[in-house]
Structure formats: C-alpha cells, structure tokens
mmCIF file of C-alpha atoms and ligand atoms in Angstrom:
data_model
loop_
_atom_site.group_PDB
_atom_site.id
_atom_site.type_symbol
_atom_site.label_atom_id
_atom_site.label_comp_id
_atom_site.label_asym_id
_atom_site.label_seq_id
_atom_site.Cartn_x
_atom_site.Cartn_y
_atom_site.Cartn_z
ATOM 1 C CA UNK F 869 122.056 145.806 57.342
ATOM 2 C CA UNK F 870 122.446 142.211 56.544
ATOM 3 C CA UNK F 871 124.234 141.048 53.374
ATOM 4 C CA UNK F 872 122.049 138.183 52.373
ATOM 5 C CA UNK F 873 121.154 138.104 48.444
ATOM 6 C CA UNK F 874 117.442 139.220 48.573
ATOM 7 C CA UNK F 875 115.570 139.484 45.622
ATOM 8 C CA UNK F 876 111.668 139.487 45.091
ATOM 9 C CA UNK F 877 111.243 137.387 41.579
ATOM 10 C CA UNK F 878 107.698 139.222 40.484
ATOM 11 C CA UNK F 879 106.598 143.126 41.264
ATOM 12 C CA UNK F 880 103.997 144.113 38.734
ATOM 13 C CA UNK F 881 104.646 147.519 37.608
ATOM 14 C CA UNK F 882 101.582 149.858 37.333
ATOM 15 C CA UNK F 883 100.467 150.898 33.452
ATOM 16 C CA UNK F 884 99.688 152.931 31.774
ATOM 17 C CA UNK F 885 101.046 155.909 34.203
ATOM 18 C CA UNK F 886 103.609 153.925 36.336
ATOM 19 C CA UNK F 887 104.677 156.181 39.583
ATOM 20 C CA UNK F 888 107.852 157.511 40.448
ATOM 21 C CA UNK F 889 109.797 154.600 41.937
ATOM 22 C CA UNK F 890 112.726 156.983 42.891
ATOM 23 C CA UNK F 891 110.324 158.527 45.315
ATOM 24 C CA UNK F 892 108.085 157.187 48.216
ATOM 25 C CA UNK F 893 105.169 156.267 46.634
ATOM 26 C CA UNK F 894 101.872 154.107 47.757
ATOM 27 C CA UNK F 895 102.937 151.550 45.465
ATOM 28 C CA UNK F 896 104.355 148.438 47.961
ATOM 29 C CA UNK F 897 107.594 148.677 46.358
ATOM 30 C CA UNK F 898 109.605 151.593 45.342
ATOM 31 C CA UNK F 899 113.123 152.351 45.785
ATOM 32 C CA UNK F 900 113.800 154.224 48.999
ATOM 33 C CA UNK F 901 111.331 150.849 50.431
ATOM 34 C CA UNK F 902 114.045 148.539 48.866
ATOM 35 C CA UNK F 903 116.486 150.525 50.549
ATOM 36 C CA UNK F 904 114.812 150.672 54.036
ATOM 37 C CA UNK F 905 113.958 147.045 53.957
ATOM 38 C CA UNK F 906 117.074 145.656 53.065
ATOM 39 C CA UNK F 907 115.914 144.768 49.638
ATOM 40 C CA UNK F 908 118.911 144.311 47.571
ATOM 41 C CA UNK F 909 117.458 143.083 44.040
ATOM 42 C CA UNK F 910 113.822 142.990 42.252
ATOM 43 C CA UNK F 911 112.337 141.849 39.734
ATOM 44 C CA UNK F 912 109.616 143.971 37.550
ATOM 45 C CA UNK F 913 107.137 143.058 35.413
ATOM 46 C CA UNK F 914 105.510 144.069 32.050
ATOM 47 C CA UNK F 915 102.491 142.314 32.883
ATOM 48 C CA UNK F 916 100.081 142.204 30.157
ATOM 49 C CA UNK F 917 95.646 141.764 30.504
ATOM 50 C CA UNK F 918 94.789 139.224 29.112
ATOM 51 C CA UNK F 919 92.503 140.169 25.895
ATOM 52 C CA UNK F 920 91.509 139.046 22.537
ATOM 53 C CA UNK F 921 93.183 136.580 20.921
ATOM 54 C CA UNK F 922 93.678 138.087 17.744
ATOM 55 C CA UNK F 923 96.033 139.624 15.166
ATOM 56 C CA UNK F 924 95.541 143.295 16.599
ATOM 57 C CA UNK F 925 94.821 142.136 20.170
ATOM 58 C CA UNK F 926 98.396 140.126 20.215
ATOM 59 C CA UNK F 927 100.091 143.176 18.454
ATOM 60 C CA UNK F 928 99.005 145.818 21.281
ATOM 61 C CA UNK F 929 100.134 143.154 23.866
ATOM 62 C CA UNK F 930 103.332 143.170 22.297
ATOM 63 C CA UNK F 931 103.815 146.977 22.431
ATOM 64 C CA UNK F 932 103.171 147.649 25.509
ATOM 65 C CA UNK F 933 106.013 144.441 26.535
ATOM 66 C CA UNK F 934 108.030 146.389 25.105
ATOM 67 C CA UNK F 935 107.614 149.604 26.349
ATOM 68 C CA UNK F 936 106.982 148.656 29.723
ATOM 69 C CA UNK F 937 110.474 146.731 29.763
ATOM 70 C CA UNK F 938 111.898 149.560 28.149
ATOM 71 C CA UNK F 939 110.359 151.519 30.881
ATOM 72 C CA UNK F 940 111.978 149.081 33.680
ATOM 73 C CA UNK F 941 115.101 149.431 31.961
ATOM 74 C CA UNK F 942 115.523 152.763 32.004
ATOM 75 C CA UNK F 943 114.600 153.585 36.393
ATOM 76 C CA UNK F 944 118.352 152.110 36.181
ATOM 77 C CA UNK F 945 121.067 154.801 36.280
ATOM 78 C CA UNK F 946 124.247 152.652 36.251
ATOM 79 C CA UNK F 947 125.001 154.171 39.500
ATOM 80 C CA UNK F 948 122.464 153.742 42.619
ATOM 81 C CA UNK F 949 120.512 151.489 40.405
ATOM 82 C CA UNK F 950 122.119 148.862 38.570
ATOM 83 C CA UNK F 951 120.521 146.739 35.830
ATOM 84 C CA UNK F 952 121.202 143.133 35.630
ATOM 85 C CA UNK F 953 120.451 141.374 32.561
ATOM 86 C CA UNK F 954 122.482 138.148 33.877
ATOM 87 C CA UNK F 955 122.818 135.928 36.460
ATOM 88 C CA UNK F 956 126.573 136.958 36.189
ATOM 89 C CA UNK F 957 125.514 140.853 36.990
ATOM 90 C CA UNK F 958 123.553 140.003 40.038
ATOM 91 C CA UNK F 959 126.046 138.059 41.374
ATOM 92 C CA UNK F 960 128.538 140.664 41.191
ATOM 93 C CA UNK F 961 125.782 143.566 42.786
ATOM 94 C CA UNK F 962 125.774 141.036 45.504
ATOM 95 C CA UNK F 963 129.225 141.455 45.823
ATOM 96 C CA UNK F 964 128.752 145.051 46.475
ATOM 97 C CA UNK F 965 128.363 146.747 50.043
ATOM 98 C CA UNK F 966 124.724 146.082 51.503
ATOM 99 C CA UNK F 967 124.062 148.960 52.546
ATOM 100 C CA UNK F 968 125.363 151.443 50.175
ATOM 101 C CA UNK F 969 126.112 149.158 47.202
ATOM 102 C CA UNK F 970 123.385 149.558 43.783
ATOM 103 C CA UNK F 971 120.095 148.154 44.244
ATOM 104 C CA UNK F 972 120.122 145.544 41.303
ATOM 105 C CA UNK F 973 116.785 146.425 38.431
ATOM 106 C CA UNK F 974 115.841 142.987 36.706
ATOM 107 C CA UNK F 975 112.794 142.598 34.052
ATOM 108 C CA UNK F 976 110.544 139.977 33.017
ATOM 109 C CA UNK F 977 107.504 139.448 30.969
ATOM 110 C CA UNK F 978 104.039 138.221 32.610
ATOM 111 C CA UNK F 979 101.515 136.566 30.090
ATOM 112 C CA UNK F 980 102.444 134.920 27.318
ATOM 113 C CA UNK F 981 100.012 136.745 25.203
ATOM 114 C CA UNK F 982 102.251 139.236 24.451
ATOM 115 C CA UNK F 983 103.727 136.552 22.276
ATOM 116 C CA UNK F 984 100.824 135.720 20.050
ATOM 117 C CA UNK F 985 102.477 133.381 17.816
ATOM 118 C CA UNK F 986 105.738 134.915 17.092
ATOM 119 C CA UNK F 987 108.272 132.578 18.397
ATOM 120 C CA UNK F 988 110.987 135.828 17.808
ATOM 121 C CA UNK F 989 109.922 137.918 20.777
ATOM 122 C CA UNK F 990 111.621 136.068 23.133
ATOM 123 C CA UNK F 991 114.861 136.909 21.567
ATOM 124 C CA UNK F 992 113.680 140.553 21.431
ATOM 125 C CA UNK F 993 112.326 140.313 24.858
ATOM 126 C CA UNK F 994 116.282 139.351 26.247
ATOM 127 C CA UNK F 995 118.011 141.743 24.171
ATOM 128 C CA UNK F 996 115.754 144.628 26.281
ATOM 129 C CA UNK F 997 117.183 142.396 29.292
ATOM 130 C CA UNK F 998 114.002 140.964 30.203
ATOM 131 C CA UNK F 999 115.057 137.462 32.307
ATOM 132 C CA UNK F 1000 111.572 135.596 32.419
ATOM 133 C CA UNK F 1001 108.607 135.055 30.762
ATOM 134 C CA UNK F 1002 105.425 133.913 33.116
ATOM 135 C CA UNK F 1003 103.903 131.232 30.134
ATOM 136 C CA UNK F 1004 100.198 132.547 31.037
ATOM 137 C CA UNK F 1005 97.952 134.811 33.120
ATOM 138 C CA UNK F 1006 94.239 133.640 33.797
ATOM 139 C CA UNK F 1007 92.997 132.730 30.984
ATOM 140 C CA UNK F 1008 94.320 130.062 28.411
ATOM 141 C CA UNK F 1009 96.540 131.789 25.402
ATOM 142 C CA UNK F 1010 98.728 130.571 22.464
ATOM 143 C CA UNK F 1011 101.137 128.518 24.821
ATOM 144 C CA UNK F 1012 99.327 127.236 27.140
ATOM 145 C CA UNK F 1013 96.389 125.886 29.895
ATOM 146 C CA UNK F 1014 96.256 128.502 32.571
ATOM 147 C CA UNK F 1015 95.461 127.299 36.236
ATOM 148 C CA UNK F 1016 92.457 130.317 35.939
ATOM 149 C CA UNK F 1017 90.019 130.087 32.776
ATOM 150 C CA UNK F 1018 88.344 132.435 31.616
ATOM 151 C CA UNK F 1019 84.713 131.707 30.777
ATOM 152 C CA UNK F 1020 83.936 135.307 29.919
ATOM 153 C CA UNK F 1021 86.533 135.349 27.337
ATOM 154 C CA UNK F 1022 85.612 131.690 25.992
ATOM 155 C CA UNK F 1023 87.848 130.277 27.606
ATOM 156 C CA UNK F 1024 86.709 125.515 28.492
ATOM 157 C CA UNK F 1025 88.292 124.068 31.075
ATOM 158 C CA UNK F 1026 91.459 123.071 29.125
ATOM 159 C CA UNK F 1027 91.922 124.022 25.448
ATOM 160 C CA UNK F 1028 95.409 122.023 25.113
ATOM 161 C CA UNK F 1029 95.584 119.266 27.445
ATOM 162 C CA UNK F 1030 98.570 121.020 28.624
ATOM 163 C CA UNK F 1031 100.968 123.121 26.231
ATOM 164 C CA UNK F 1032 99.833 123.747 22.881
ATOM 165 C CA UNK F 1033 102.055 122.805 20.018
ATOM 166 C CA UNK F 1034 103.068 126.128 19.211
ATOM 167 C CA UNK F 1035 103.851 126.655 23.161
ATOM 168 C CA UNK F 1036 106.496 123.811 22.992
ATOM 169 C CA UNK F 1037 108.275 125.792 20.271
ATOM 170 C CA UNK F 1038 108.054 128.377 22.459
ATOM 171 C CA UNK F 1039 109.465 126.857 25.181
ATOM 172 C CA UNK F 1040 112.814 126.161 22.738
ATOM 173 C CA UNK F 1041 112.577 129.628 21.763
ATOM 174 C CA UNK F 1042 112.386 130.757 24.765
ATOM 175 C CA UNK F 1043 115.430 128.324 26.252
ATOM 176 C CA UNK F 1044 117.434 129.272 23.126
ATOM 177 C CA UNK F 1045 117.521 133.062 23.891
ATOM 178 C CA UNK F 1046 117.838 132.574 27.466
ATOM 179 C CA UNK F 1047 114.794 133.488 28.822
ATOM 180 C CA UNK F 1048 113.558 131.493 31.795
ATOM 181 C CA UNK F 1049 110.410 129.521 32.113
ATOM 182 C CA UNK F 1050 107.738 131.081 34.649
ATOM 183 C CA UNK F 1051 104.940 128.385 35.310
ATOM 184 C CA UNK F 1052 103.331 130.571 38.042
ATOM 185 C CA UNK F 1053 99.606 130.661 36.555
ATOM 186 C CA UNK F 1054 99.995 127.648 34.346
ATOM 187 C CA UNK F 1055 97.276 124.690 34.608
ATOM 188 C CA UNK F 1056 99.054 121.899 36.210
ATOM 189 C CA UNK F 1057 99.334 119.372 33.328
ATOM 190 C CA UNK F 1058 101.081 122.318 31.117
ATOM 191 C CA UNK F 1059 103.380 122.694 34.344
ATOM 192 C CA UNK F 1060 104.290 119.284 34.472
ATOM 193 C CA UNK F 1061 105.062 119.415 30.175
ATOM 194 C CA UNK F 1062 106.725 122.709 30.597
ATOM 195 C CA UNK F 1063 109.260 121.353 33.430
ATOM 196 C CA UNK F 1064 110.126 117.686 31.591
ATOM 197 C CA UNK F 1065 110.340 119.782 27.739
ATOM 198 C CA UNK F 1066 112.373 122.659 28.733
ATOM 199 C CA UNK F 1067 116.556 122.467 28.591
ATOM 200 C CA UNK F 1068 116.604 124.942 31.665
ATOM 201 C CA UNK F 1069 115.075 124.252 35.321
ATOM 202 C CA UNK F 1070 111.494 126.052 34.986
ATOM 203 C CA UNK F 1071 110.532 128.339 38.142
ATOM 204 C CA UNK F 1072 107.613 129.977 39.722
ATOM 205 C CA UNK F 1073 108.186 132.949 40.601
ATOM 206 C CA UNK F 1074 105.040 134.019 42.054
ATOM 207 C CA UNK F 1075 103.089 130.903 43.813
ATOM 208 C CA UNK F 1076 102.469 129.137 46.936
ATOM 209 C CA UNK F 1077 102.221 125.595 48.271
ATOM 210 C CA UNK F 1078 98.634 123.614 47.646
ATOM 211 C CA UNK F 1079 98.609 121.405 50.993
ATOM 212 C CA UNK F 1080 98.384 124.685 52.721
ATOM 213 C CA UNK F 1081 95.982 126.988 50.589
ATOM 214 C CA UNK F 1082 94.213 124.809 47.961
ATOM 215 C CA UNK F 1083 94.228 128.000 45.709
ATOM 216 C CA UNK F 1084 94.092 126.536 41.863
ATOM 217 C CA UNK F 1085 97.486 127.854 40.571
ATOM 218 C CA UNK F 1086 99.338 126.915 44.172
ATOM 219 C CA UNK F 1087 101.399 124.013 43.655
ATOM 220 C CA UNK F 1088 100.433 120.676 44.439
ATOM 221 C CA UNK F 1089 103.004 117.732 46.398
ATOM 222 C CA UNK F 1090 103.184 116.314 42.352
ATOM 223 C CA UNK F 1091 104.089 119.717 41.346
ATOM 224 C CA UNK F 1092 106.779 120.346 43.894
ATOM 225 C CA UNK F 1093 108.312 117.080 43.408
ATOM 226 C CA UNK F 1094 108.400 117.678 39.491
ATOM 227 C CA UNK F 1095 110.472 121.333 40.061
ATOM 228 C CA UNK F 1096 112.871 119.499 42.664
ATOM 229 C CA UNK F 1097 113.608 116.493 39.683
ATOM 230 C CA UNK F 1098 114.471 119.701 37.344
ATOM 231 C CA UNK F 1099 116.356 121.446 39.717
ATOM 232 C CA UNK F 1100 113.976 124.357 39.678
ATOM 233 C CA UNK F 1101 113.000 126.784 42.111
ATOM 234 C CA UNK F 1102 109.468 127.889 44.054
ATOM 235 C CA UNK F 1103 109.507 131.522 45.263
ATOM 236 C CA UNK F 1104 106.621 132.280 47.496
ATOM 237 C CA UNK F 1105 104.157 135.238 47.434
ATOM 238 C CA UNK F 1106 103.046 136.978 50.135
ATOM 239 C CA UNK F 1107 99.955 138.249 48.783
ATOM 240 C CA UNK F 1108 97.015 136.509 50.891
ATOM 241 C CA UNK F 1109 94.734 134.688 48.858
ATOM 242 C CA UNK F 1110 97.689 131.933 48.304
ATOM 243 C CA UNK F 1111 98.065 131.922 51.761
ATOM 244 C CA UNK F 1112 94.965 131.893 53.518
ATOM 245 C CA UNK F 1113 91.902 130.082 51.400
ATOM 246 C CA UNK F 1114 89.735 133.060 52.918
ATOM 247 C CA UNK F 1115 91.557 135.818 51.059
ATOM 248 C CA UNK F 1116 89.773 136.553 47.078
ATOM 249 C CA UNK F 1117 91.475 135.714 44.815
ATOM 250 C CA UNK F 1118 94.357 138.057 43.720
ATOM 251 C CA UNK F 1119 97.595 138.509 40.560
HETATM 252 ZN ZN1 LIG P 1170 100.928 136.839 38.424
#
C-alpha cells in the first residue's frame, strides 16, 4: 500500500437518507472503497439545491448544513475513522501507517446559499469542523455569479458583475473563521475577485482545465494563472463532462 497523502477534496454525500458508509454500498465512495483503494483522506460535502432566495428558503438551507455536517462528523469514531478539523490533524493521520492507520473524515459546505445573508455561519460552520465553503452552485446566490445560471429560477447572465457586496464580507468572514474559499462553480469574474480579495489562497476543489474541455465552470489559462499568483490549488474531477465536452453536464 503506498504512503502517499491522498485525499479527494469534494464527495457529495447523499440526503435526505445518506447510506451506510461503514458498509459497501453503491455509492462511489464508502469506507471499505477508501480502504481498498488506498484512499487515505476525504472530503464530504453538505451540498445544498439551490432554491428560493428567501427568508424561509435560506433558513431550510441552513438546517440541513448543519445537520448534514453534523452527520459527516459523526461516521468518525476516533479510532478507524479519524476526523480532521485542521490542516495540523491531517498531517499527523498522514503520519500514521498506510495501511492500517485511521482513514482521515473532513467536511465542507457546497453552495453558498446556505448562508443567505448571515455573515455568522461561517464561524458556526468551522466550529462543526467544516474546512470549506464552495461560494456557489448553479445558479447565482447572495455571494456571488455562478459559472451555471439559472434561467428557471430567474437567474440573467450575471447579477453582480462578479461578487456581490455582501459576498466580499463574506469572503472576510469566511477568512476570519478559517474556512477556505471554494471557487469551483463560481462565474469567472467572481473567481478572479474572490482570489485577489481573500487573505488565504482560494482553491477549487472540484474543476477541470478549460483548454481541454471548454465546460463553463472549467478553468480558463487566466484563471489558472490567477490561483498560481495566490498560491492556490486546482484539484481535478474525474467526473466526465469536465473531461470530455461530449459528457452532459454533471455536479
Ligand atoms: Zn459541485
């Protein structure tokens, strides 16, 4: 078993009614799969639909954040499957013995949605040990352009040139509780305003490379050269449609 430091940045967990993961389920990732495949850390996601834009719509979103990254949380036992809330903690499950060390848990947030306007979840959000929060989905939402609209939910082509002025307090918020930036998703010129504002290198965790699959939320020469300036980081997907400009479109 080799001891490189693997880690997949983005696995969407299934809700309502999320599977087993200590079993072997259909889902692509599950434990004893991490365990086979020489998967030593993950990363899981409260991903959250994008809906209505609203009081009660951003409320729900914000409920089921939470209880989804409670969920997450709690698959660790401290024993075969070790939480990391810090960089610090999955350096040291690295440290551990490949093949029979902990597999290291991690959480993040996808859609800023679940954030309506309240520029105190992301403090919530990393006390629950959640590590990232992807700024948008498809659609556009309180922070931010996404790379997707959504004309069925009203959605123009841009609705803030960019970030909105209430997503560049959320970007502070967000670097002042120590939650990373995601821009996987996020319209390009929001990317590019997300990666100069914030006071931490901004990553996508889930997104490919535009001069090879001219998908519209793969990342573009400009794009790429903007992370590298920040010091930030591009972790590819494997899922198709980023890959191969036949595939539809997927997450
Ligand atoms: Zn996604």
């Amino acid at each position: 078993m080799s001891d490189l430091p693997t880690l997949d940045t983005h696995i969407d967990i299934r809700w309502p009614n999320p599977p087993d993961p200590m079993a072997e389920t259909t889902m692509r990732v599950d434990f004893p799969k991490m365990r086979k495949g020489g998967l030593r850390a993950a990363v899981f996601v409260a991903y959250l639909p994008q809906g209505k834009r609203d009081a009660e719509g951003h409320a729900a979103a914000a409920e089921r954040a939470e209880a989804m990254l409670a969920h997450i949380r709690s698959r660790a036992d401290g024993k075969a499957r070790r939480f990391c809330a810090t960089a610090a903690e999955l350096a040291a499950l690295y440290e551990t013995d490949a093949a029979n060390g902990p597999l290291g848990v991690l959480s993040a947030v996808e859609n800023g949605y679940a954030m309506g306007r309240d520029l105190s979840a992301p403090a919530r959000w990393k006390a629950q040990g959640a590590c990232y929060l992807t700024l948008t989905h498809n659609g556009h939402n309180e922070i931010a352009d996404s790379a997707i609209p959504r004309a069925e939910l009203g959605d123009g082509p841009s609705e803030h040139n960019g970030l909105s002025t209430f997503g560049r307090e959320a970007i502070g918020a967000l670097n002042q509780a120590g939650v990373m930036v995601d821009i996987s998703h996020v319209a390009k010129p929001a990317m590019l305003q997300a990666a100069e504002l914030s006071r931490s290198p901004v990553l996508a965790t889930h997104a490919c490379c535009r001069a090879l699959c001219d998908h519209p939320r793969n990342l573009d020469d400009e794009q790429l050269d903007a992370l590298r300036q920040v010091g930030g980081l591009v972790q590819s997907t494997a899922v198709m449609s980023f890959l191969n400009t036949t595939s539809p479109t997927g997450r």
